[in-house]
mmCIF file of C-alpha atoms and ligand atoms in Angstrom:
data_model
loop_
_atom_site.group_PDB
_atom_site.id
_atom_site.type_symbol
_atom_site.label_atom_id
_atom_site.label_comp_id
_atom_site.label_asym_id
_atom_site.label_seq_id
_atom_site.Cartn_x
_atom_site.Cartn_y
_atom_site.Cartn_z
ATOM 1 C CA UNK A 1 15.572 14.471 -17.175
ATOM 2 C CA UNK A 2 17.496 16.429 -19.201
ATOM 3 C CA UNK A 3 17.841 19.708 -20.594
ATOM 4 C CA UNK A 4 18.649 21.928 -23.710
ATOM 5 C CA UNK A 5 21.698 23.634 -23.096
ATOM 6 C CA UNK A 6 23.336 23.425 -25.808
ATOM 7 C CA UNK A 7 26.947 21.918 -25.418
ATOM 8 C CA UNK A 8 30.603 22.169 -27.279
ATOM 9 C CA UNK A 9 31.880 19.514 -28.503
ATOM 10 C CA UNK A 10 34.864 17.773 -26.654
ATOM 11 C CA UNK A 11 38.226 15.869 -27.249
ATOM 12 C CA UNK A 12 38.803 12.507 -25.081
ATOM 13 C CA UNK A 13 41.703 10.579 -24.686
ATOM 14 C CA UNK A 14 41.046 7.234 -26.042
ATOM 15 C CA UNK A 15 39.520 5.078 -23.939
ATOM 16 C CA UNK A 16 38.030 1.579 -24.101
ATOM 17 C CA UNK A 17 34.490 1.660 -24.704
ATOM 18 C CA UNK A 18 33.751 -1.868 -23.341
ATOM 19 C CA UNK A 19 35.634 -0.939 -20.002
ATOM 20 C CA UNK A 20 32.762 -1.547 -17.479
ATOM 21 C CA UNK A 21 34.463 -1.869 -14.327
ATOM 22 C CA UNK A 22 34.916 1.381 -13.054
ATOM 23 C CA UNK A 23 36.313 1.481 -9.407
ATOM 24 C CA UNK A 24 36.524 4.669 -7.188
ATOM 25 C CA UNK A 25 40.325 4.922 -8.017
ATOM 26 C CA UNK A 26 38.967 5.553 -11.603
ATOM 27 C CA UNK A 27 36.472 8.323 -11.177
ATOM 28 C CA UNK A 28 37.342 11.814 -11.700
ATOM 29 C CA UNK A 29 37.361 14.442 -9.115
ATOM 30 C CA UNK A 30 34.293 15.591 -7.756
ATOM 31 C CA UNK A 31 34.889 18.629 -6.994
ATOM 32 C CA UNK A 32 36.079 19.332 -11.003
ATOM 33 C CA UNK A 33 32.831 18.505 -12.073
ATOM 34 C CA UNK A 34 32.508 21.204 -14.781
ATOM 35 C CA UNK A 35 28.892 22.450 -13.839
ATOM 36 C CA UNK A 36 28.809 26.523 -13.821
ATOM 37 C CA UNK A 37 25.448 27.129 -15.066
ATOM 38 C CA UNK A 38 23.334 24.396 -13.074
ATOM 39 C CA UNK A 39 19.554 25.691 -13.562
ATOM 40 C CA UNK A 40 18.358 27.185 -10.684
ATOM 41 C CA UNK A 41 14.267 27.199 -10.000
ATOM 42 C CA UNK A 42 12.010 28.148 -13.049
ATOM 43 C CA UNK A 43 8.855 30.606 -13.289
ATOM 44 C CA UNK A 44 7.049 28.570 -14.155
ATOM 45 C CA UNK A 45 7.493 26.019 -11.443
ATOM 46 C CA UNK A 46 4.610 25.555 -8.697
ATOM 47 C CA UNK A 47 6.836 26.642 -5.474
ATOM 48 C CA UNK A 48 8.607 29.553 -7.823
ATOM 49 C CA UNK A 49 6.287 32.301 -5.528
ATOM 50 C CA UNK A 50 6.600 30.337 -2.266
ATOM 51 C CA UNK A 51 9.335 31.553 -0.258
ATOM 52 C CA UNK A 52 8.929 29.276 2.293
ATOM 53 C CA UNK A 53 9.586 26.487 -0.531
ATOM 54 C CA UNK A 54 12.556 28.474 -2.465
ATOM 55 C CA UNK A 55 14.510 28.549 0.997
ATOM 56 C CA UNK A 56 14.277 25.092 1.910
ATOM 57 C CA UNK A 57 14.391 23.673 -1.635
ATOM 58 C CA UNK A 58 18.076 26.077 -1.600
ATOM 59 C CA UNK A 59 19.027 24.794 1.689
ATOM 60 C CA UNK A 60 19.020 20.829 0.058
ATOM 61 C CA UNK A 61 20.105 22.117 -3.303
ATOM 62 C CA UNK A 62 23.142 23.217 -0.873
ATOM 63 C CA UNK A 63 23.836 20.086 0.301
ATOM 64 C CA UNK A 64 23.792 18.448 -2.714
ATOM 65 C CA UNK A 65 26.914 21.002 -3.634
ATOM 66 C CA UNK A 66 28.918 20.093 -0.539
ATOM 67 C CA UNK A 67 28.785 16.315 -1.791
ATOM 68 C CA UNK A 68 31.588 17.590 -4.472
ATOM 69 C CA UNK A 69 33.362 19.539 -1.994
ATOM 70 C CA UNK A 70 33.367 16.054 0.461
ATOM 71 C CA UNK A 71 32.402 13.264 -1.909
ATOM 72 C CA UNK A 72 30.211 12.292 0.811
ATOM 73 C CA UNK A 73 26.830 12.135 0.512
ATOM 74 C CA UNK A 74 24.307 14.147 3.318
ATOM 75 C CA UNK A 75 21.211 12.495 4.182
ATOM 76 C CA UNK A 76 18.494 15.025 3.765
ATOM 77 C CA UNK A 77 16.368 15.369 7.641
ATOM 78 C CA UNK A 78 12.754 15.820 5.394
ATOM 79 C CA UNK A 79 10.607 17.637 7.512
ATOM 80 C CA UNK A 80 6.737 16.489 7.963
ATOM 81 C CA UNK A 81 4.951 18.060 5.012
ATOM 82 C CA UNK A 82 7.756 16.524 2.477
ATOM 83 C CA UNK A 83 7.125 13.301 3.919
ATOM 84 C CA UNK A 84 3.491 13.536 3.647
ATOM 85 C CA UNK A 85 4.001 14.743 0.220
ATOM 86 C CA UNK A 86 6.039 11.608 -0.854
ATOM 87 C CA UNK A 87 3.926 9.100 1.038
ATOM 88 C CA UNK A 88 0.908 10.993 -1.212
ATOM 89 C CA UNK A 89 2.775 10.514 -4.465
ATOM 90 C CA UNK A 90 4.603 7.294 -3.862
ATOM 91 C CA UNK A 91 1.215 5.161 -2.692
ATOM 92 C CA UNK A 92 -0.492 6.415 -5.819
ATOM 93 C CA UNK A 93 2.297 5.381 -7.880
ATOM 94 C CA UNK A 94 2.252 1.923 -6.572
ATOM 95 C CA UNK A 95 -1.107 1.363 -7.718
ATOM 96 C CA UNK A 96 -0.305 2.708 -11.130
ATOM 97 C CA UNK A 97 3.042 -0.087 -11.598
ATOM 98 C CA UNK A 98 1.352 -2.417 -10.251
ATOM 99 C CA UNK A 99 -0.655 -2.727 -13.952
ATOM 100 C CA UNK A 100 1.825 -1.071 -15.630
ATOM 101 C CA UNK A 101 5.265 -1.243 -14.571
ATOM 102 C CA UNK A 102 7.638 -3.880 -15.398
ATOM 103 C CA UNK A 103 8.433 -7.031 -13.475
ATOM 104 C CA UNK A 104 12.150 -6.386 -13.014
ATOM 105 C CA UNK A 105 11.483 -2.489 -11.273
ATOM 106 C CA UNK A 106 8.670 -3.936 -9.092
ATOM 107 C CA UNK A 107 11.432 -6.372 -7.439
ATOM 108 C CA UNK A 108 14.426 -4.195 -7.567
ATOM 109 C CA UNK A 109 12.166 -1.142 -5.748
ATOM 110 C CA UNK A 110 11.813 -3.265 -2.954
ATOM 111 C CA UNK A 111 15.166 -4.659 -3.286
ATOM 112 C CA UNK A 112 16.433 -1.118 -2.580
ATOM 113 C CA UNK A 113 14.158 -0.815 0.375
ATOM 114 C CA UNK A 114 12.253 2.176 -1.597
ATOM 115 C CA UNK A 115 8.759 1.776 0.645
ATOM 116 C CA UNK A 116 5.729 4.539 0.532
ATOM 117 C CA UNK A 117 6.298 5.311 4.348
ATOM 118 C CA UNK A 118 9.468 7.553 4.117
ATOM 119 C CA UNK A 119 11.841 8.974 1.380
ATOM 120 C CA UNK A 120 14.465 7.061 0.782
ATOM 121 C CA UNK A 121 17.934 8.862 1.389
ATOM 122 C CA UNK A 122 20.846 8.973 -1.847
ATOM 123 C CA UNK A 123 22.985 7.168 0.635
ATOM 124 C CA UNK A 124 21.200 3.923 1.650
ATOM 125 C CA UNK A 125 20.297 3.231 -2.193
ATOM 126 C CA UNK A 126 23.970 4.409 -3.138
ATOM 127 C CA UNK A 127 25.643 1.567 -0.815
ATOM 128 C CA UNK A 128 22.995 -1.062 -2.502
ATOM 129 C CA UNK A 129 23.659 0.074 -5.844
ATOM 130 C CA UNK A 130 27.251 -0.602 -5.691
ATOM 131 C CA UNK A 131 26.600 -3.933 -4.276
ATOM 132 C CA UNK A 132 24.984 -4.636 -7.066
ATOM 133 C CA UNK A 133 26.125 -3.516 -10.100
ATOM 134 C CA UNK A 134 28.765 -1.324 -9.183
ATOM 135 C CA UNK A 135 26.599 1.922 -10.249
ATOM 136 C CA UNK A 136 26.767 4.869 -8.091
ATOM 137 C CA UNK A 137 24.633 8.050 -7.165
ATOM 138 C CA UNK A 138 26.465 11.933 -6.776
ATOM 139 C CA UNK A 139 23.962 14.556 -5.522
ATOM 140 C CA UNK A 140 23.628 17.055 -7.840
ATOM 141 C CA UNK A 141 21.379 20.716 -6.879
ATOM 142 C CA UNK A 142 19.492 20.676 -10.253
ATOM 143 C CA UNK A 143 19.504 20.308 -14.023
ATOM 144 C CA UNK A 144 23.155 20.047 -15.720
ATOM 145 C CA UNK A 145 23.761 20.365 -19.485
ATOM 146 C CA UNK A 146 23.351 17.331 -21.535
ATOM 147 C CA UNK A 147 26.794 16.364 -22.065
ATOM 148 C CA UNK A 148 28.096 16.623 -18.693
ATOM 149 C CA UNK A 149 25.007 14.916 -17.202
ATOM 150 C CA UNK A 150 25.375 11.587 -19.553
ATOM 151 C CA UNK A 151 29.254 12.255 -19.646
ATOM 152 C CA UNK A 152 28.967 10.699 -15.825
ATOM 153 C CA UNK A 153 27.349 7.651 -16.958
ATOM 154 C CA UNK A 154 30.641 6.497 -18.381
ATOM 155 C CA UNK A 155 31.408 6.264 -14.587
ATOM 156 C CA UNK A 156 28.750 3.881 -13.601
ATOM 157 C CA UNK A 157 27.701 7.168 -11.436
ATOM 158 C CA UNK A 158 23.827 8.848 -11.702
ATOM 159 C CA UNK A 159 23.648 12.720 -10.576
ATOM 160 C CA UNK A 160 20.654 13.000 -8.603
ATOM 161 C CA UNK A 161 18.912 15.194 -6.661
ATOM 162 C CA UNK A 162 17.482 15.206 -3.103
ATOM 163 C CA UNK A 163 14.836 18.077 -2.561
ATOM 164 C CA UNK A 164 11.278 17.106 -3.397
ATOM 165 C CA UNK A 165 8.268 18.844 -5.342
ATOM 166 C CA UNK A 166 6.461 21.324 -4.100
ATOM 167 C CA UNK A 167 3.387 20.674 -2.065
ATOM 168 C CA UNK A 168 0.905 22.108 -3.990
ATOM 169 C CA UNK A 169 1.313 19.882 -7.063
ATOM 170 C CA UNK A 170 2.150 16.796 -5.934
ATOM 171 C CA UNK A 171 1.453 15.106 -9.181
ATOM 172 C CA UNK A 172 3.595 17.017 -11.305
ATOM 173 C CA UNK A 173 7.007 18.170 -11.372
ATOM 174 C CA UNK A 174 9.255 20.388 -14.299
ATOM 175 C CA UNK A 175 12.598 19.404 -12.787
ATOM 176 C CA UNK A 176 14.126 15.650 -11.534
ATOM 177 C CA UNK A 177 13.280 15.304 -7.606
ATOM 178 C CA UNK A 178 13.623 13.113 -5.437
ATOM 179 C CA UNK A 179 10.372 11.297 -6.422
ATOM 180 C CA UNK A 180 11.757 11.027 -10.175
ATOM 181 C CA UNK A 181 15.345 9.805 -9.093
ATOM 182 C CA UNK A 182 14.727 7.488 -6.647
ATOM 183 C CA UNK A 183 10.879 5.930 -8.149
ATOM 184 C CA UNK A 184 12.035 6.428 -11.523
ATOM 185 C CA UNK A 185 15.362 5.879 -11.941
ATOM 186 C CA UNK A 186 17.584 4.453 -9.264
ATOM 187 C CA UNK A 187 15.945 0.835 -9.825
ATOM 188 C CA UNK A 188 16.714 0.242 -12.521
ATOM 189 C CA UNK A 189 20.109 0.746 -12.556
ATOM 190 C CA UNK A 190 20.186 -2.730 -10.383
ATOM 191 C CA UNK A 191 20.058 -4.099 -13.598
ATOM 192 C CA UNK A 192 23.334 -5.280 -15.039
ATOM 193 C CA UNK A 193 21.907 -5.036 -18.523
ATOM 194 C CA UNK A 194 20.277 -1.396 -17.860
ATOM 195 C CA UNK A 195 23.284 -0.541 -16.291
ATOM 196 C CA UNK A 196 25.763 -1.103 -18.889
ATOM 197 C CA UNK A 197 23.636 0.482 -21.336
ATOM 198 C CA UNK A 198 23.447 3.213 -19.201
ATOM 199 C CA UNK A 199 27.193 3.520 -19.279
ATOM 200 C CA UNK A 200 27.931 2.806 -22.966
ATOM 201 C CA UNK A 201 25.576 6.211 -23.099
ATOM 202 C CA UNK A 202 27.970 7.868 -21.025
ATOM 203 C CA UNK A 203 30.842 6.738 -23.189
ATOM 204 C CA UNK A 204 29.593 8.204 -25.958
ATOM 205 C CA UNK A 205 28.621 11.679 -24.548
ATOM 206 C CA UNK A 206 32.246 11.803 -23.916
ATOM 207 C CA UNK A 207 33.225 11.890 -27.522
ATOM 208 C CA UNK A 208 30.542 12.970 -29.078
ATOM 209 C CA UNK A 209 29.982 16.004 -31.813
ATOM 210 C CA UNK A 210 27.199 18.244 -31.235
ATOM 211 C CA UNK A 211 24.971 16.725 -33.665
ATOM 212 C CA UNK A 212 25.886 12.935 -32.231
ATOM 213 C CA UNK A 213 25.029 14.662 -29.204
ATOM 214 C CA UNK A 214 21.608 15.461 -30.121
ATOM 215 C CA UNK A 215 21.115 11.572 -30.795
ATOM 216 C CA UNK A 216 22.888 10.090 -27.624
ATOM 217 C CA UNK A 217 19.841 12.748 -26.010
ATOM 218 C CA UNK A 218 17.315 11.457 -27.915
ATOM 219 C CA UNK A 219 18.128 7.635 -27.227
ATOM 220 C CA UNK A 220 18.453 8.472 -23.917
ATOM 221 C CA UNK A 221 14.701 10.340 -23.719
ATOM 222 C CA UNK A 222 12.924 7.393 -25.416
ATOM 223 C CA UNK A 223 14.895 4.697 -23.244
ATOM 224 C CA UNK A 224 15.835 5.963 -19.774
ATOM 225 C CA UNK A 225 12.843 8.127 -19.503
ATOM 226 C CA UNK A 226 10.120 6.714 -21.444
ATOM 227 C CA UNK A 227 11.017 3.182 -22.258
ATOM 228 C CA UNK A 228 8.516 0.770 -22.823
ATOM 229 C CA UNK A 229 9.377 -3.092 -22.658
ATOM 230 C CA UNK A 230 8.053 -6.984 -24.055
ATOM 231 C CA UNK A 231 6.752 -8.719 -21.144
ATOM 232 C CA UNK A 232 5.125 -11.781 -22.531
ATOM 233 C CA UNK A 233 2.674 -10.836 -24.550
ATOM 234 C CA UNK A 234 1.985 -7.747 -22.630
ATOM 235 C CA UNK A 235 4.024 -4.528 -22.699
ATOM 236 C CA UNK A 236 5.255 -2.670 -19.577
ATOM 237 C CA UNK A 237 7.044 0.684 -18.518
ATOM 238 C CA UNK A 238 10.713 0.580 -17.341
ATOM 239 C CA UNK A 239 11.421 4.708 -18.665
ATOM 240 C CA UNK A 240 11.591 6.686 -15.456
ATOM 241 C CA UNK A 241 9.496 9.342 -17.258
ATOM 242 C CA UNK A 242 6.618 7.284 -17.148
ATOM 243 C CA UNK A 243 6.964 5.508 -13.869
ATOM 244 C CA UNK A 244 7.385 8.625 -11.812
ATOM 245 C CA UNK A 245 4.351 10.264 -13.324
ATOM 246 C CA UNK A 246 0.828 8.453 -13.162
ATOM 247 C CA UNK A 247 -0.601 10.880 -15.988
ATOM 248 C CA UNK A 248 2.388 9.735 -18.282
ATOM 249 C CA UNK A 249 1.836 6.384 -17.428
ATOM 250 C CA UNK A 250 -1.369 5.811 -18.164
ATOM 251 C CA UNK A 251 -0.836 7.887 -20.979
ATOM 252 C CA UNK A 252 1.658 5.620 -22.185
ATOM 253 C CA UNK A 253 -0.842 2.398 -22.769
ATOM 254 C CA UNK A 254 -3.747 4.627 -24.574
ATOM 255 C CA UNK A 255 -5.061 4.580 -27.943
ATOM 256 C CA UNK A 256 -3.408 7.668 -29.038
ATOM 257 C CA UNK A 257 0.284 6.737 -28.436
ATOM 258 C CA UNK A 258 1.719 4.490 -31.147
ATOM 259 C CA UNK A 259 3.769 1.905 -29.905
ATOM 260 C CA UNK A 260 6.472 1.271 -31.708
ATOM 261 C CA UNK A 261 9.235 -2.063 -32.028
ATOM 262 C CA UNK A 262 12.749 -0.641 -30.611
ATOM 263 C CA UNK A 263 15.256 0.626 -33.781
ATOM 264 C CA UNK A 264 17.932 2.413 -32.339
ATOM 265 C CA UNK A 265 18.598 4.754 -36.020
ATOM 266 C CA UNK A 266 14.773 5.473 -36.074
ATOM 267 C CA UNK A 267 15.020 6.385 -32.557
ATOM 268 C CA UNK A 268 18.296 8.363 -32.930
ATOM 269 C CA UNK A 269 16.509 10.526 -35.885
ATOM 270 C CA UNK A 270 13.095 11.175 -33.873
ATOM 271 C CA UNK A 271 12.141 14.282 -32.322
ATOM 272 C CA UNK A 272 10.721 14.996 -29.091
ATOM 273 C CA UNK A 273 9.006 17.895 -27.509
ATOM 274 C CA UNK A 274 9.400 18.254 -23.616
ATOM 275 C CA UNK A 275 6.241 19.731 -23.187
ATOM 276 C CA UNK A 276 3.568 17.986 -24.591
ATOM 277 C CA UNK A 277 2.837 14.158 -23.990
ATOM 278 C CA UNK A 278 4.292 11.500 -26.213
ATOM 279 C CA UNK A 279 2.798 10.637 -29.433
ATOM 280 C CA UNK A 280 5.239 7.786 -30.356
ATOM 281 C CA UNK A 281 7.158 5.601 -27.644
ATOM 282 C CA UNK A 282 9.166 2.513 -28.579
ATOM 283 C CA UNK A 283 9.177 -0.830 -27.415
ATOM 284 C CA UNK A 284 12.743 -3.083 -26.416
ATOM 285 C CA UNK A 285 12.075 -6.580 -26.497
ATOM 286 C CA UNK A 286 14.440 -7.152 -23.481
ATOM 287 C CA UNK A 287 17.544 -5.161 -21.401
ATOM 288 C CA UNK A 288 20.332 -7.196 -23.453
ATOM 289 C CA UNK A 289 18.722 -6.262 -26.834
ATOM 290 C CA UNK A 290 19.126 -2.729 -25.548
ATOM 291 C CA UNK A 291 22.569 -2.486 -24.623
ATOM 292 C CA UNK A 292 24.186 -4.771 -27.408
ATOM 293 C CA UNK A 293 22.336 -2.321 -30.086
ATOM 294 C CA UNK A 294 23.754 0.624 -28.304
ATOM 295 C CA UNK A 295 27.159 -0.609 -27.478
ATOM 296 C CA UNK A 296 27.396 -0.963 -31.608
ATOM 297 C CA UNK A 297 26.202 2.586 -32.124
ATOM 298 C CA UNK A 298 28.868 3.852 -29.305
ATOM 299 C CA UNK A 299 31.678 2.065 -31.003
ATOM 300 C CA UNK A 300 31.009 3.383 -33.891
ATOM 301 C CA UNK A 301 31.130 7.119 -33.000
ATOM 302 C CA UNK A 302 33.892 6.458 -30.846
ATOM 303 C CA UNK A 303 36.188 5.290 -33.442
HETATM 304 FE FE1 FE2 B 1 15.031 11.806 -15.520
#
């Protein structure tokens, strides 16, 4: 997920856009990541009165922070009541992909050894990630502005964080946890298509204007988070939006959402709302189609 802060724009040095083999000589410093106003627990969120929750939800967030300190990641010891609360969230989920989620997520999930018995730690799906497509997860201890959040992309790395929901809500969530990252997004960035993609997004937040900004956000809402793919003649979820929430993804195949064919301008024009459902999602007719339409629209605003 993302959020609104509102960013300035930025001057690169020129780099090349189709670079996509980023080794760990190439990334920048961790500990210069440029986050100083990293959102910290809403009102309105379900544990914001808890105290119980707030301390232990700090104590992660605070290991999540030492990872740029260290560049090493900490696995999280989850105590019984967050397990319970992702075995609750991740066994209902598996029902709801197994109608609605795409083919290539239901074998990379297992692929990454994501199972409904225990949350998986950044680490262990880290090390596979790499293996795979050279994509890489930094623990992060909540929301980051837009353009530093995609800006990381352009590294092949995914900031993520590690504490989970609170207990009282298990369906719902108003910021990424662990739930989002690791059921919605981390599988598909096994994909060398998605993954690519993922980083010509990156690129572009790098050198974007404000306003291009806006657009690289909005591409990034109706892909990465609530994506829908041509399976066949069926359609399927891959947006992590939609496959970490059941109400969004059943949401996502009903009569009042209009499904529409991918078109990257449309999409870069349309709207969106983060509070209410989505009206309007679109529809890529494969990964490739994806990146080779966005890797045009990158070069573009990168010249
Ligand atoms: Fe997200």
């Amino acid at each position: 997920m993302l959020n609104e802060t509102a960013s300035t724009s930025t001057t690169e040095p020129a780099f090349a856009v189709d670079n996509i083999h980023i080794s760990d000589a190439d990334l920048p410093e961790f500990r210069d990541m440029p986050f100083e106003d990293i959102n910290e627990l809403q009102l309105d969120h379900p544990g914001a009165s808890d105290q119980e929750y707030r301390k232990r939800r700090d104590y992660i967030a605070s290991l999540s922070k030492n990872f740029r300190e260290t560049g090493v990641i900490t696995d999280v010891d989850y105590n019984d009541e967050e397990q319970a609360i992702w075995r609750h969230v991740a066994g209902r989920l598996e029902e709801a992909h197994e109608r609605r989620a795409n083919k290539f997520y239901l074998t990379a999930k297992k692929d990454l050894g994501i199972s409904n018995d225990r949350i998986p730690q950044l680490s262990e799906m880290n090390r596979r990630l790499n293996q795979l497509t050279n994509f890489r997860l930094a623990p992060i201890e909540g929301l980051v502005d837009t353009r530093a959040f995609l800006s990381w992309l352009s590294w092949r790395t995914m900031l993520s964080t590690q504490y989970i929901r609170h207990h009282s809500k298990p369906e719902y969530t108003p910021e990424p946890d662990i739930v989002h990252e690791s059921i919605g997004h981390i599988p598909m960035f096994t994909n060398g298509d998605f993954a690519d993609f993922s980083q010509f997004i990156g690129h572009g937040a790098r050198v974007a204007t404000d306003r291009q900004l806006d657009e690289l956000g909005r591409l990034y809402w109706f892909t990465v988070e609530f994506g829908l793919i041509e399976e066949g003649d069926d359609v399927k979820a891959y947006g992590a939006g939609l496959l970490s929430s059941y109400g969004e993804l059943e949401h996502a195949f009903g009569d009042e959402v209009e499904r529409r064919p991918f078109d990257l301008e449309q999409v870069i024009a349309h709207d969106y709302t983060y509070s209410n459902m989505q009206p309007v999602l679109y529809v890529i007719s494969s990964y490739a189609e994806l990146k080779s339409a966005t890797q045009k629209y990158i070069e573009r605003i990168a010249k």
